Backbone as numpy.savetxt, mean C-alpha at the origin, in Angstrom:
# Nx Ny Nz CAx CAy CAz Cx Cy Cz
14.12 3.08 4.97 12.84 2.48 4.67 11.84 3.52 4.22
10.61 3.10 3.98 9.55 3.96 3.50 9.18 5.07 4.46
9.34 4.83 5.77 8.94 5.85 6.73 9.86 7.07 6.65
11.10 6.90 6.17 12.00 8.02 6.00 11.99 8.55 4.57
11.08 8.04 3.75 10.98 8.44 2.34 12.28 8.19 1.60
12.89 7.04 1.83 14.10 6.63 1.13 13.67 6.09 -0.23
13.66 6.97 -1.22 13.11 6.63 -2.53 13.88 5.50 -3.21
15.19 5.48 -3.06 15.99 4.41 -3.66 15.62 3.05 -3.10
15.44 2.98 -1.80 15.06 1.72 -1.16 13.66 1.30 -1.58
12.77 2.24 -1.71 11.41 1.92 -2.13 11.41 1.34 -3.55
12.18 1.95 -4.43 12.27 1.46 -5.81 12.90 0.06 -5.83
13.96 -0.13 -5.06 14.63 -1.43 -4.99 13.67 -2.49 -4.47
12.93 -2.17 -3.39 12.01 -3.14 -2.80 10.92 -3.54 -3.79
10.41 -2.58 -4.54 9.39 -2.88 -5.55 9.91 -3.83 -6.60
11.12 -3.58 -7.07 11.73 -4.46 -8.07 11.98 -5.85 -7.50
12.44 -5.91 -6.25 12.68 -7.20 -5.59 11.39 -7.99 -5.43
10.30 -7.28 -5.22 9.00 -7.94 -5.05 8.38 -8.36 -6.38
8.97 -7.91 -7.49 8.46 -8.28 -8.80 7.51 -7.28 -9.41
7.46 -6.08 -8.85 6.61 -5.03 -9.40 7.38 -4.32 -10.50
6.82 -4.31 -11.70 7.46 -3.65 -12.83 6.51 -2.54 -13.31
7.02 -1.32 -13.25 6.24 -0.16 -13.67 6.87 0.45 -14.91
6.05 1.11 -15.72 6.58 1.76 -16.92 6.83 3.25 -16.69
6.92 3.63 -15.44 7.24 5.00 -15.07 7.87 4.99 -13.68
8.50 6.09 -13.32 9.05 6.21 -11.98 8.47 7.45 -11.32
7.48 7.24 -10.48 6.87 8.31 -9.70 6.77 7.78 -8.27
7.91 7.78 -7.60 8.01 7.14 -6.29 7.04 7.76 -5.29
6.88 9.06 -5.32 6.01 9.71 -4.35 4.55 9.29 -4.55
4.12 9.15 -5.79 2.76 8.70 -6.06 2.59 7.24 -5.65
3.62 6.42 -5.93 3.58 5.02 -5.54 3.53 4.89 -4.02
4.35 5.68 -3.33 4.37 5.65 -1.88 3.02 6.06 -1.31
2.41 7.06 -1.91 1.09 7.50 -1.48 0.07 6.37 -1.59
0.15 5.60 -2.67 -0.76 4.47 -2.85 -0.55 3.40 -1.79
0.71 3.09 -1.50 0.99 2.09 -0.47 0.59 2.58 0.92
0.82 3.85 1.20 0.40 4.40 2.49 -1.12 4.28 2.64
-1.85 4.52 1.55 -3.30 4.41 1.60 -3.71 2.96 1.86
-3.05 2.02 1.19 -3.38 0.60 1.38 -3.12 0.13 2.81
-2.07 0.65 3.44 -1.69 0.19 4.77 -2.18 1.10 5.89
-3.11 1.99 5.58 -3.61 2.89 6.61 -4.34 2.09 7.70
-4.46 2.70 8.88 -5.18 2.07 9.98 -6.65 1.94 9.62
-7.31 0.96 10.21 -8.74 0.79 9.96 -9.53 1.82 10.76
-10.74 2.07 10.32 -11.63 3.04 10.94 -13.04 2.51 10.99
-13.93 3.32 11.53 -15.35 2.98 11.53 -15.85 2.99 10.09
-16.99 2.39 9.83 -17.52 2.41 8.46 -17.65 3.82 7.88
-18.13 4.77 8.68 -18.32 6.14 8.19 -16.98 6.78 7.83
-15.98 6.62 8.73 -14.67 7.20 8.47 -14.01 6.54 7.27
-14.15 5.23 7.15 -13.58 4.50 6.02 -14.18 4.97 4.71
-15.48 5.12 4.69 -16.17 5.59 3.48 -15.65 6.98 3.09
-15.48 7.85 4.08 -14.99 9.20 3.82 -13.56 9.15 3.26
-12.70 8.31 3.84 -11.32 8.17 3.35 -11.29 7.69 1.90
-12.10 6.68 1.60 -12.13 6.13 0.25 -12.67 7.16 -0.74
-13.71 7.86 -0.36 -14.27 8.88 -1.27 -13.26 10.00 -1.52
-12.54 10.41 -0.48 -11.50 11.44 -0.66 -10.41 10.93 -1.59
-10.02 9.68 -1.42 -8.97 9.10 -2.28 -9.45 9.01 -3.73
-10.71 8.60 -3.92 -11.26 8.53 -5.26 -11.28 9.90 -5.94
-11.62 10.93 -5.19 -11.62 12.29 -5.75 -10.20 12.70 -6.14
-9.22 12.35 -5.31 -7.82 12.66 -5.62 -7.39 11.94 -6.89
-7.71 10.66 -7.00 -7.33 9.88 -8.18 -8.06 10.39 -9.43
-9.32 10.78 -9.26 -10.10 11.31 -10.38 -9.47 12.61 -10.89
-9.04 13.46 -9.97 -8.40 14.72 -10.36 -7.09 14.45 -11.10
-6.31 13.46 -10.64 -5.07 13.12 -11.34 -5.35 12.61 -12.74
-6.40 11.81 -12.90 -6.76 11.30 -14.23 -7.16 12.43 -15.16
-7.92 13.37 -14.64 -8.35 14.49 -15.47 -7.17 15.37 -15.87
-6.20 15.49 -14.98 -5.02 16.32 -15.26 -4.06 15.64 -16.23
-3.78 14.35 -15.97 -2.74 13.65 -16.73 -3.28 12.69 -17.77
-4.54 12.32 -17.67 -5.08 11.28 -18.53 -4.72 9.92 -17.97
-5.37 8.89 -18.46 -5.11 7.55 -17.94 -3.94 6.90 -18.66
-2.99 6.47 -17.88 -1.86 5.71 -18.40 -1.53 4.66 -17.35
-1.90 3.42 -17.61 -1.66 2.36 -16.64 -0.16 2.19 -16.44
0.34 2.47 -15.23 1.78 2.39 -15.00 2.29 0.97 -14.75
1.40 0.01 -14.58 1.81 -1.34 -14.18 2.05 -2.22 -15.39
3.27 -2.73 -15.49 3.60 -3.72 -16.51 3.47 -5.12 -15.94
3.90 -5.29 -14.69 3.87 -6.61 -14.07 3.68 -6.45 -12.57
2.81 -7.28 -12.02 2.51 -7.25 -10.59 2.33 -8.68 -10.13
3.13 -9.15 -9.17 3.06 -10.56 -8.77 1.69 -10.95 -8.22
1.18 -12.11 -8.61 -0.13 -12.56 -8.13 -0.18 -12.71 -6.61
0.95 -13.01 -6.00 0.99 -13.13 -4.53 0.67 -11.80 -3.87
1.15 -10.72 -4.47 0.84 -9.40 -3.91 -0.62 -9.03 -4.13
-1.17 -9.42 -5.26 -2.60 -9.18 -5.49 -3.43 -9.89 -4.44
-3.08 -11.14 -4.15 -3.79 -11.91 -3.12 -3.61 -11.24 -1.76
-2.39 -10.80 -1.47 -2.13 -10.13 -0.20 -2.98 -8.87 -0.05
-3.01 -8.03 -1.09 -3.80 -6.79 -1.02 -5.29 -7.08 -0.94
-5.74 -8.11 -1.63 -7.16 -8.49 -1.54 -7.49 -8.93 -0.12
-6.60 -9.74 0.46 -6.80 -10.19 1.84 -6.79 -9.02 2.81
-5.88 -8.09 2.59 -5.80 -6.89 3.43 -7.11 -6.10 3.35
-7.66 -5.97 2.15 -8.94 -5.26 2.00 -10.08 -5.99 2.69
-10.08 -7.32 2.63 -11.11 -8.08 3.33 -10.99 -7.89 4.85
-9.76 -7.92 5.36 -9.55 -7.68 6.79 -9.95 -6.26 7.17
-9.65 -5.32 6.28 -10.04 -3.93 6.53 -11.56 -3.81 6.64
-12.28 -4.47 5.74 -13.74 -4.44 5.78 -14.28 -5.09 7.04
-13.70 -6.21 7.45 -14.12 -6.88 8.68 -13.89 -6.00 9.89
-12.69 -5.40 9.97 -12.39 -4.50 11.09 -13.34 -3.31 11.12
-13.63 -2.77 9.95 -14.54 -1.64 9.86 -15.94 -2.03 10.33
-16.41 -3.19 9.88 -17.75 -3.66 10.27 -17.85 -3.86 11.78
-16.76 -4.35 12.37 -16.75 -4.60 13.81 -16.30 -3.37 14.60
-16.00 -2.28 13.87 -15.52 -1.03 14.46 -14.28 -1.25 15.32
-13.34 -2.01 14.76 -12.06 -2.29 15.40 -11.00 -1.45 14.70
-10.24 -0.72 15.46 -9.14 0.06 14.88 -7.89 -0.81 14.92
-7.37 -1.10 13.74 -6.21 -1.98 13.60 -5.11 -1.26 12.82
-3.95 -1.05 13.46 -2.83 -0.44 12.74 -2.07 -1.51 11.96
-2.47 -1.76 10.71 -1.87 -2.84 9.92 -0.36 -2.70 9.79
0.11 -1.48 9.56 1.54 -1.30 9.34 2.33 -1.71 10.58
1.81 -1.43 11.76 2.49 -1.81 13.00 2.55 -3.33 13.13
1.45 -3.99 12.84 1.40 -5.45 12.91 2.33 -6.07 11.88
2.26 -5.61 10.66 3.07 -6.18 9.58 4.55 -5.88 9.77
4.88 -4.70 10.27 6.29 -4.35 10.43 6.98 -5.24 11.45
6.27 -5.67 12.47 6.84 -6.61 13.45 7.32 -7.87 12.75
6.46 -8.45 11.92 6.80 -9.69 11.22 7.84 -9.47 10.14
7.83 -8.31 9.52 8.85 -8.01 8.50 10.23 -7.92 9.15
10.32 -7.24 10.29 11.60 -7.15 10.99 12.11 -8.53 11.40
11.21 -9.36 11.90 11.59 -10.71 12.30 12.12 -11.51 11.10
11.44 -11.42 9.97 11.88 -12.13 8.77 13.24 -11.62 8.30
13.45 -10.31 8.35 14.74 -9.75 7.94 15.86 -10.19 8.87
15.58 -10.21 10.16 16.61 -10.67 11.12 16.98 -12.12 10.86
15.99 -12.94 10.59 16.25 -14.37 10.32 17.03 -14.53 9.02
16.67 -13.79 8.01 17.33 -13.94 6.71 18.75 -13.41 6.71
18.97 -12.30 7.39 20.28 -11.65 7.36 21.00 -11.72 8.69
20.74 -12.79 9.46 21.43 -12.96 10.74 22.93 -13.10 10.50
23.69 -12.46 11.38 25.16 -12.48 11.21 25.78 -13.82 11.53
């Protein structure tokens, strides 16, 4: 899985989910997903994380130029990420620390067990 940096599995999962990219930069893609699924923080910490990420992305743009890597992205995933960002904002406003990946991984394991039960 992603926690072991299994690049082949990450690429396979993206294709299975309907994500079509015009490049293969698994480490950069993984970094983006890790950022999306990071734990929530206080408003100040969240702002600092986002600003640091923006500076990182800005530096990459200046180095490589802009080339949109996304050819196709399922609308269900866009809705999911939008919902995740709304929950992140709510948690931040209420100063609740929520480990999204821990919560989501529980349900993902359950779904996989049900789908691939022996």
